[in-house]
Structure formats: C-alpha cells, structure tokens
PDB file of C-alpha atoms in Angstrom:
ATOM      1  CA  UNK I 152     -31.745  22.135  -4.063  1.00 56.00           C
ATOM      2  CA  UNK I 153     -29.154  22.451  -6.802  1.00 67.00           C
ATOM      3  CA  UNK I 154     -30.200  22.478 -10.451  1.00 79.00           C
ATOM      4  CA  UNK I 155     -27.073  20.506 -11.297  1.00 87.00           C
ATOM      5  CA  UNK I 156     -26.990  16.692 -11.341  1.00 88.00           C
ATOM      6  CA  UNK I 157     -25.063  15.122  -8.471  1.00 89.00           C
ATOM      7  CA  UNK I 158     -22.821  12.052  -8.644  1.00 93.00           C
ATOM      8  CA  UNK I 159     -22.747   9.360  -5.978  1.00 96.00           C
ATOM      9  CA  UNK I 160     -19.499   9.480  -3.997  1.00 98.00           C
ATOM     10  CA  UNK I 161     -17.521   6.348  -3.163  1.00 98.00           C
ATOM     11  CA  UNK I 162     -14.233   5.531  -1.414  1.00 98.00           C
ATOM     12  CA  UNK I 163     -11.941   2.637  -2.326  1.00 98.00           C
ATOM     13  CA  UNK I 164      -8.681   1.426  -0.778  1.00 98.00           C
ATOM     14  CA  UNK I 165      -5.484   0.054  -2.297  1.00 98.00           C
ATOM     15  CA  UNK I 166      -3.950  -1.764   0.687  1.00 98.00           C
ATOM     16  CA  UNK I 167      -0.434  -3.046  -0.021  1.00 98.00           C
ATOM     17  CA  UNK I 168       1.790  -5.373   2.008  1.00 98.00           C
ATOM     18  CA  UNK I 169       5.119  -7.194   1.647  1.00 98.00           C
ATOM     19  CA  UNK I 170       5.785 -10.817   2.612  1.00 96.00           C
ATOM     20  CA  UNK I 171       9.564 -10.671   2.388  1.00 94.00           C
ATOM     21  CA  UNK I 172       9.657 -11.551  -1.309  1.00 94.00           C
ATOM     22  CA  UNK I 173       6.900  -9.750  -3.197  1.00 96.00           C
ATOM     23  CA  UNK I 174       4.166  -7.147  -2.934  1.00 97.00           C
ATOM     24  CA  UNK I 175       0.564  -8.089  -2.202  1.00 98.00           C
ATOM     25  CA  UNK I 176      -2.691  -6.167  -2.545  1.00 98.00           C
ATOM     26  CA  UNK I 177      -5.772  -6.797  -0.400  1.00 98.00           C
ATOM     27  CA  UNK I 178      -8.724  -7.719  -2.631  1.00 98.00           C
ATOM     28  CA  UNK I 179     -12.303  -8.837  -2.125  1.00 96.00           C
ATOM     29  CA  UNK I 180     -14.422 -11.117  -4.272  1.00 97.00           C
ATOM     30  CA  UNK I 181     -17.612  -9.172  -4.881  1.00 95.00           C
ATOM     31  CA  UNK I 182     -20.797 -10.832  -3.699  1.00 92.00           C
ATOM     32  CA  UNK I 183     -23.235  -8.493  -5.435  1.00 92.00           C
ATOM     33  CA  UNK I 184     -23.732  -7.048  -8.884  1.00 94.00           C
ATOM     34  CA  UNK I 185     -22.228  -5.317 -10.681  1.00 96.00           C
ATOM     35  CA  UNK I 186     -19.201  -7.580 -11.215  1.00 96.00           C
ATOM     36  CA  UNK I 187     -20.365 -10.277  -8.784  1.00 94.00           C
ATOM     37  CA  UNK I 188     -17.662 -12.937  -8.444  1.00 94.00           C
ATOM     38  CA  UNK I 189     -14.847 -10.650  -9.609  1.00 96.00           C
ATOM     39  CA  UNK I 190     -11.928  -9.399  -7.573  1.00 98.00           C
ATOM     40  CA  UNK I 191     -12.054  -5.732  -6.610  1.00 97.00           C
ATOM     41  CA  UNK I 192     -10.606  -3.247  -4.178  1.00 98.00           C
ATOM     42  CA  UNK I 193     -12.417  -2.910  -0.847  1.00 97.00           C
ATOM     43  CA  UNK I 194     -14.685   0.101  -0.858  1.00 97.00           C
ATOM     44  CA  UNK I 195     -18.183   1.499  -1.041  1.00 96.00           C
ATOM     45  CA  UNK I 196     -20.352   4.586  -0.890  1.00 97.00           C
ATOM     46  CA  UNK I 197     -19.643   7.512   1.418  1.00 98.00           C
ATOM     47  CA  UNK I 198     -22.381   8.182   3.967  1.00 96.00           C
ATOM     48  CA  UNK I 199     -23.619  11.757   4.622  1.00 95.00           C
ATOM     49  CA  UNK I 200     -22.107  11.957   8.110  1.00 95.00           C
ATOM     50  CA  UNK I 201     -18.531  10.941   7.191  1.00 97.00           C
ATOM     51  CA  UNK I 202     -15.491  12.098   5.241  1.00 97.00           C
ATOM     52  CA  UNK I 203     -14.104  10.089   2.348  1.00 97.00           C
ATOM     53  CA  UNK I 204     -11.188   8.987   4.574  1.00 97.00           C
ATOM     54  CA  UNK I 205     -13.597   7.751   7.234  1.00 97.00           C
ATOM     55  CA  UNK I 206     -15.619   5.914   4.606  1.00 98.00           C
ATOM     56  CA  UNK I 207     -12.480   4.277   3.216  1.00 98.00           C
ATOM     57  CA  UNK I 208     -11.450   2.980   6.646  1.00 97.00           C
ATOM     58  CA  UNK I 209     -14.999   1.838   7.465  1.00 97.00           C
ATOM     59  CA  UNK I 210     -15.454  -0.027   4.185  1.00 96.00           C
ATOM     60  CA  UNK I 211     -12.065  -1.690   4.485  1.00 97.00           C
ATOM     61  CA  UNK I 212     -12.936  -2.919   7.973  1.00 97.00           C
ATOM     62  CA  UNK I 213     -16.449  -4.050   7.041  1.00 96.00           C
ATOM     63  CA  UNK I 214     -15.355  -6.001   3.964  1.00 97.00           C
ATOM     64  CA  UNK I 215     -12.014  -7.428   5.091  1.00 97.00           C
ATOM     65  CA  UNK I 216     -11.956  -7.301   8.892  1.00 96.00           C
ATOM     66  CA  UNK I 217      -8.742  -5.249   8.806  1.00 96.00           C
ATOM     67  CA  UNK I 218      -8.599  -2.648  11.574  1.00 95.00           C
ATOM     68  CA  UNK I 219      -6.229  -0.112  13.099  1.00 92.00           C
ATOM     69  CA  UNK I 220      -5.072   1.447   9.838  1.00 93.00           C
ATOM     70  CA  UNK I 221      -4.464   4.882   8.393  1.00 93.00           C
ATOM     71  CA  UNK I 222      -5.068   5.870   4.781  1.00 96.00           C
ATOM     72  CA  UNK I 223      -4.022   8.695   2.504  1.00 95.00           C
ATOM     73  CA  UNK I 224      -5.826  10.007  -0.542  1.00 96.00           C
ATOM     74  CA  UNK I 225      -4.318   8.677  -3.733  1.00 96.00           C
ATOM     75  CA  UNK I 226      -6.395   9.409  -6.828  1.00 95.00           C
ATOM     76  CA  UNK I 227      -9.933  10.190  -7.993  1.00 97.00           C
ATOM     77  CA  UNK I 228     -11.635   7.861 -10.469  1.00 97.00           C
ATOM     78  CA  UNK I 229     -14.208   9.863 -12.404  1.00 97.00           C
ATOM     79  CA  UNK I 230     -14.285   8.520 -15.965  1.00 96.00           C
ATOM     80  CA  UNK I 231     -17.878   8.626 -17.277  1.00 94.00           C
ATOM     81  CA  UNK I 232     -19.410   5.150 -17.401  1.00 94.00           C
ATOM     82  CA  UNK I 233     -16.937   3.656 -14.916  1.00 95.00           C
ATOM     83  CA  UNK I 234     -19.785   2.198 -12.851  1.00 96.00           C
ATOM     84  CA  UNK I 235     -22.799   0.484 -14.490  1.00 95.00           C
ATOM     85  CA  UNK I 236     -25.041   1.699 -11.650  1.00 94.00           C
ATOM     86  CA  UNK I 237     -24.769   5.315 -12.724  1.00 95.00           C
ATOM     87  CA  UNK I 238     -22.602   8.376 -12.192  1.00 96.00           C
ATOM     88  CA  UNK I 239     -20.211   7.362  -9.417  1.00 97.00           C
ATOM     89  CA  UNK I 240     -17.007   9.187  -8.497  1.00 98.00           C
ATOM     90  CA  UNK I 241     -14.570   7.250  -6.302  1.00 98.00           C
ATOM     91  CA  UNK I 242     -11.789   8.721  -4.186  1.00 98.00           C
ATOM     92  CA  UNK I 243      -9.103   6.050  -3.959  1.00 98.00           C
ATOM     93  CA  UNK I 244      -6.925   5.764  -0.860  1.00 98.00           C
ATOM     94  CA  UNK I 245      -3.589   4.082  -0.191  1.00 98.00           C
ATOM     95  CA  UNK I 246      -2.769   2.009   2.895  1.00 97.00           C
ATOM     96  CA  UNK I 247       0.627   0.407   3.565  1.00 97.00           C
ATOM     97  CA  UNK I 248       0.351  -2.492   6.010  1.00 97.00           C
ATOM     98  CA  UNK I 249       2.422  -5.183   7.684  1.00 95.00           C
ATOM     99  CA  UNK I 250       0.962  -8.399   6.354  1.00 94.00           C
ATOM    100  CA  UNK I 251       1.530 -10.475   9.501  1.00 92.00           C
ATOM    101  CA  UNK I 252      -0.482  -7.993  11.559  1.00 94.00           C
ATOM    102  CA  UNK I 253      -3.509  -7.948   9.244  1.00 96.00           C
ATOM    103  CA  UNK I 254      -5.211 -11.254   8.470  1.00 94.00           C
ATOM    104  CA  UNK I 255      -8.284 -10.602   6.300  1.00 96.00           C
ATOM    105  CA  UNK I 256     -11.711 -12.115   6.949  1.00 94.00           C
ATOM    106  CA  UNK I 257     -14.520 -11.435   4.474  1.00 90.00           C
ATOM    107  CA  UNK I 258     -17.540  -9.528   5.711  1.00 88.00           C
ATOM    108  CA  UNK I 259     -20.465  -7.383   4.573  1.00 83.00           C
ATOM    109  CA  UNK I 260     -21.068  -8.043   0.848  1.00 85.00           C
ATOM    110  CA  UNK I 261     -17.654  -9.613   0.153  1.00 89.00           C
ATOM    111  CA  UNK I 262     -17.526 -13.369  -0.550  1.00 93.00           C
ATOM    112  CA  UNK I 263     -13.794 -13.556   0.092  1.00 95.00           C
ATOM    113  CA  UNK I 264     -11.019 -11.241   1.213  1.00 97.00           C
ATOM    114  CA  UNK I 265      -7.424 -12.212   0.479  1.00 97.00           C
ATOM    115  CA  UNK I 266      -3.911 -10.890   0.075  1.00 98.00           C
ATOM    116  CA  UNK I 267      -3.203 -11.412  -3.641  1.00 98.00           C
ATOM    117  CA  UNK I 268       0.248 -11.009  -5.232  1.00 98.00           C
ATOM    118  CA  UNK I 269       0.282  -7.774  -7.196  1.00 97.00           C
ATOM    119  CA  UNK I 270       1.572  -9.681 -10.235  1.00 96.00           C
ATOM    120  CA  UNK I 271      -1.639 -11.753 -10.238  1.00 96.00           C
ATOM    121  CA  UNK I 272      -4.054  -8.878  -9.603  1.00 97.00           C
ATOM    122  CA  UNK I 273      -5.416  -8.669 -13.148  1.00 95.00           C
ATOM    123  CA  UNK I 274      -8.871  -8.019 -14.554  1.00 96.00           C
ATOM    124  CA  UNK I 275     -10.170  -6.184 -11.496  1.00 98.00           C
ATOM    125  CA  UNK I 276     -13.746  -4.937 -11.375  1.00 97.00           C
ATOM    126  CA  UNK I 277     -14.656  -1.396 -12.377  1.00 97.00           C
ATOM    127  CA  UNK I 278     -11.445   0.563 -13.123  1.00 97.00           C
ATOM    128  CA  UNK I 279      -9.656  -0.685 -10.023  1.00 98.00           C
ATOM    129  CA  UNK I 280      -6.680  -1.781 -12.112  1.00 97.00           C
ATOM    130  CA  UNK I 281      -6.028   1.906 -12.790  1.00 97.00           C
ATOM    131  CA  UNK I 282      -6.117   2.629  -9.058  1.00 98.00           C
ATOM    132  CA  UNK I 283      -3.645  -0.183  -8.354  1.00 98.00           C
ATOM    133  CA  UNK I 284      -1.232   1.150 -10.969  1.00 97.00           C
ATOM    134  CA  UNK I 285      -1.458   4.621  -9.432  1.00 96.00           C
ATOM    135  CA  UNK I 286      -0.634   3.187  -6.012  1.00 97.00           C
ATOM    136  CA  UNK I 287       2.381   1.316  -7.359  1.00 97.00           C
ATOM    137  CA  UNK I 288       3.592   4.461  -9.134  1.00 95.00           C
ATOM    138  CA  UNK I 289       3.351   6.405  -5.887  1.00 94.00           C
ATOM    139  CA  UNK I 290       5.402   3.965  -3.810  1.00 95.00           C
ATOM    140  CA  UNK I 291       7.982   3.626  -6.603  1.00 93.00           C
ATOM    141  CA  UNK I 292       8.439   7.398  -6.568  1.00 92.00           C
ATOM    142  CA  UNK I 293       9.022   7.296  -2.819  1.00 91.00           C
ATOM    143  CA  UNK I 294      11.365   4.326  -2.902  1.00 90.00           C
ATOM    144  CA  UNK I 295      13.500   5.984  -5.568  1.00 87.00           C
ATOM    145  CA  UNK I 296      14.033   9.202  -3.621  1.00 84.00           C
ATOM    146  CA  UNK I 297      13.555   8.927   0.122  1.00 86.00           C
ATOM    147  CA  UNK I 298      13.763   6.535   3.097  1.00 88.00           C
ATOM    148  CA  UNK I 299      10.995   4.030   2.452  1.00 92.00           C
ATOM    149  CA  UNK I 300       9.661   0.868   4.036  1.00 93.00           C
ATOM    150  CA  UNK I 301       8.737   1.701   7.620  1.00 94.00           C
ATOM    151  CA  UNK I 302       5.072   0.779   7.138  1.00 94.00           C
ATOM    152  CA  UNK I 303       5.726  -2.459   5.235  1.00 97.00           C
ATOM    153  CA  UNK I 304       8.645  -4.055   7.108  1.00 96.00           C
ATOM    154  CA  UNK I 305       8.735  -5.576  10.595  1.00 95.00           C
ATOM    155  CA  UNK I 306       9.702  -3.181  13.365  1.00 94.00           C
ATOM    156  CA  UNK I 307      13.286  -4.453  13.140  1.00 95.00           C
ATOM    157  CA  UNK I 308      14.796  -5.743   9.906  1.00 95.00           C
ATOM    158  CA  UNK I 309      18.084  -6.419   8.143  1.00 94.00           C
ATOM    159  CA  UNK I 310      19.474  -4.504   5.192  1.00 92.00           C
ATOM    160  CA  UNK I 311      18.857  -7.663   3.176  1.00 91.00           C
ATOM    161  CA  UNK I 312      15.141  -7.422   3.952  1.00 94.00           C
ATOM    162  CA  UNK I 313      15.109  -3.699   3.183  1.00 95.00           C
ATOM    163  CA  UNK I 314      16.795  -4.379  -0.150  1.00 93.00           C
ATOM    164  CA  UNK I 315      14.285  -7.147  -0.952  1.00 94.00           C
ATOM    165  CA  UNK I 316      11.436  -4.715  -0.400  1.00 96.00           C
ATOM    166  CA  UNK I 317      12.974  -2.106  -2.682  1.00 94.00           C
ATOM    167  CA  UNK I 318      13.635  -4.743  -5.330  1.00 93.00           C
ATOM    168  CA  UNK I 319       9.978  -5.814  -5.157  1.00 95.00           C
ATOM    169  CA  UNK I 320       8.892  -2.194  -5.582  1.00 95.00           C
ATOM    170  CA  UNK I 321      11.459  -1.024  -8.128  1.00 90.00           C
ATOM    171  CA  UNK I 322      12.154  -4.247 -10.000  1.00 83.00           C
ATOM    172  CA  UNK I 323      15.312  -4.614 -12.045  1.00 73.00           C
ATOM    173  CA  UNK I 324      16.062  -0.883 -11.842  1.00 69.00           C
ATOM    174  CA  UNK I 325      17.542  -1.385  -8.363  1.00 76.00           C
ATOM    175  CA  UNK I 326      21.346  -1.182  -8.305  1.00 79.00           C
ATOM    176  CA  UNK I 327      22.485  -3.103  -5.219  1.00 79.00           C
ATOM    177  CA  UNK I 328      25.803  -1.307  -4.703  1.00 81.00           C
ATOM    178  CA  UNK I 329      24.305   2.162  -4.981  1.00 85.00           C
ATOM    179  CA  UNK I 330      21.357   1.100  -2.855  1.00 86.00           C
ATOM    180  CA  UNK I 331      23.568   0.016   0.044  1.00 83.00           C
ATOM    181  CA  UNK I 332      25.483   3.301  -0.105  1.00 85.00           C
ATOM    182  CA  UNK I 333      22.295   5.308  -0.200  1.00 86.00           C
ATOM    183  CA  UNK I 334      20.495   3.629   2.686  1.00 87.00           C
ATOM    184  CA  UNK I 335      23.470   3.976   5.037  1.00 81.00           C
ATOM    185  CA  UNK I 336      23.096   7.738   4.670  1.00 85.00           C
ATOM    186  CA  UNK I 337      19.428   7.717   5.659  1.00 88.00           C
ATOM    187  CA  UNK I 338      19.081   9.709   8.882  1.00 83.00           C
ATOM    188  CA  UNK I 339      15.947   7.860  10.117  1.00 88.00           C
ATOM    189  CA  UNK I 340      17.616   4.417   9.703  1.00 92.00           C
ATOM    190  CA  UNK I 341      19.043   3.334  13.060  1.00 92.00           C
ATOM    191  CA  UNK I 342      21.352   0.317  13.609  1.00 92.00           C
ATOM    192  CA  UNK I 343      20.489  -1.866  16.598  1.00 95.00           C
ATOM    193  CA  UNK I 344      22.778  -3.848  18.883  1.00 94.00           C
ATOM    194  CA  UNK I 345      21.094  -7.030  17.693  1.00 94.00           C
ATOM    195  CA  UNK I 346      21.919  -9.594  15.034  1.00 93.00           C
ATOM    196  CA  UNK I 347      20.126 -12.484  13.401  1.00 84.00           C
ATOM    197  CA  UNK I 348      20.115 -15.812  15.187  1.00 84.00           C
ATOM    198  CA  UNK I 349      19.712 -19.360  13.919  1.00 73.00           C
ATOM    199  CA  UNK I 350      21.059 -18.643  10.427  1.00 71.00           C
ATOM    200  CA  UNK I 351      23.808 -20.437   8.514  1.00 71.00           C
ATOM    201  CA  UNK I 352      25.121 -17.360   6.779  1.00 75.00           C
ATOM    202  CA  UNK I 353      26.868 -14.452   8.464  1.00 78.00           C
ATOM    203  CA  UNK I 354      24.542 -12.952  11.043  1.00 81.00           C
ATOM    204  CA  UNK I 355      23.229  -9.615   9.811  1.00 89.00           C
ATOM    205  CA  UNK I 356      22.650  -6.601  12.014  1.00 93.00           C
ATOM    206  CA  UNK I 357      19.103  -5.408  12.624  1.00 95.00           C
ATOM    207  CA  UNK I 358      17.940  -1.878  11.877  1.00 95.00           C
ATOM    208  CA  UNK I 359      14.772   0.094  12.503  1.00 94.00           C
ATOM    209  CA  UNK I 360      13.252   3.366  11.349  1.00 93.00           C
ATOM    210  CA  UNK I 361      13.205   6.148  13.911  1.00 90.00           C
ATOM    211  CA  UNK I 362       9.722   7.651  13.594  1.00 77.00           C
ATOM    212  CA  UNK I 363      10.842  10.804  15.368  1.00 70.00           C
ATOM    213  CA  UNK I 364      13.193  11.563  12.500  1.00 65.00           C
ATOM    214  CA  UNK I 365      10.773  10.757   9.709  1.00 63.00           C
ATOM    215  CA  UNK I 366       8.757  13.600   8.251  1.00 55.00           C
ATOM    216  CA  UNK I 367       5.856  13.733   5.781  1.00 51.00           C
ATOM    217  CA  UNK I 368       6.926  14.509   2.235  1.00 51.00           C
ATOM    218  CA  UNK I 369       5.084  16.870  -0.065  1.00 48.00           C
ATOM    219  CA  UNK I 370       4.004  15.711  -3.509  1.00 52.00           C
ATOM    220  CA  UNK I 371       6.453  18.209  -5.020  1.00 50.00           C
ATOM    221  CA  UNK I 372       9.355  16.692  -3.059  1.00 46.00           C
ATOM    222  CA  UNK I 373       8.650  13.124  -4.076  1.00 47.00           C
ATOM    223  CA  UNK I 374       7.737  13.863  -7.668  1.00 51.00           C
ATOM    224  CA  UNK I 375       4.773  11.514  -7.290  1.00 52.00           C
ATOM    225  CA  UNK I 376       2.128  11.282  -9.994  1.00 50.00           C
TER     226      UNK I 376
END
C-alpha cells in the first residue's frame, strides 16, 4: 500500500451536437447529492477494471441512453475542493454527435437528460462550466484551421449548412466570403451529384466528407488549448 493519499477518479463527457442553427450540449439533471436538481455533464466514477475512456462511454450510456459513440480526452479537472464529497479528479472527454441520431432518455441516477442550447447551459454543477468552455475552445480551434463538421452534420449537407455550423461555433468572427473560398479547397470535402428538392430558393448542391481523406490532427497542428 502507498503511503500517499489517493484521489477518487471520475470521467465526465461534454457531448455536443448541432441542430442546423445552434450548438447543444447533452446535460443531466442530477438526482442525488451533491447538487441534486442541478444540471451537470454526464459522468461518474471510474471502476477498477476500466479505462477512463471506457468509464466515460459507460456513464454517458447509463445516464442518457446514448450509445454507439466515441470520445476523446479533453481536459483534467483537479482543482482542490471541486467536489464536496472529497478529493476527486475528473478526466473530461469530448464527444461530437449528430443530434437526430441520439435521443436522450434519463437513466441511473439522472432525473432528466436533455439536449440544452449551449447559450443556456449556465450554472452547471461542480466545475462543469469550465469543462464546457474547454470543449468549445477546442472545436473553435479546429473550425478555424482545418476541415471541420463531419461528426456534427448529416452525412450529406449543403455549403449553407456547413457555413451555419461554423457560424454557430465561431460566432461573428466568421467571414462568409473567405469561408466559401477556404472550404472549396478542402481535400476531404466531396461534391455529390445531388441537389436539394422541395425548396423555393435555388437548389443547392450536396456535399459530404470523405473519411478516407480525413486524418487525425495533433494538438500542435490545431493549436488547441
């Protein structure tokens, strides 16, 4: 046995989605103390037989019913006193999801599980507001530099929808003219021989991301925090 005190280890998930207009985050209403009745990120304690990534996926599924996801490590919350129950270190994970494919249903110790607009996700339990800000900073860094949106958009989409996503992520800093020039140079962005139907405006062409031409980006490449 070690002579050093040991913290409890937890895993939390910032799951983000896009509804065509704005960004949403998947939150639960806590059923137990501490912070019973408050909105929080899905998450919980890591069990001895699992990795933090496995715990993050398990907790997300148990508390929200969301399945078939992948997560990536985002940030570690370790500020002393962050959890009233004692010394708890949480490894926060990021998941980017298509909202239509993931309808939450509360389970385990969650009273409710809902997609909440990021703009309204205030006063979260623990220090989960810090985790949400870290997640938003990470996707902003990606959207500013590299082809972005494959996980959040439908499988096929118009440039108008792609631009709406980037505007939701980047806000007023998005320059439409430069954006259109930039995205047309993206190698993984493939035009399809399909156009919108049933619209009054000019029918826009559909595009999709070619997963074979996408590659993981290092933190140094993206300049992410």
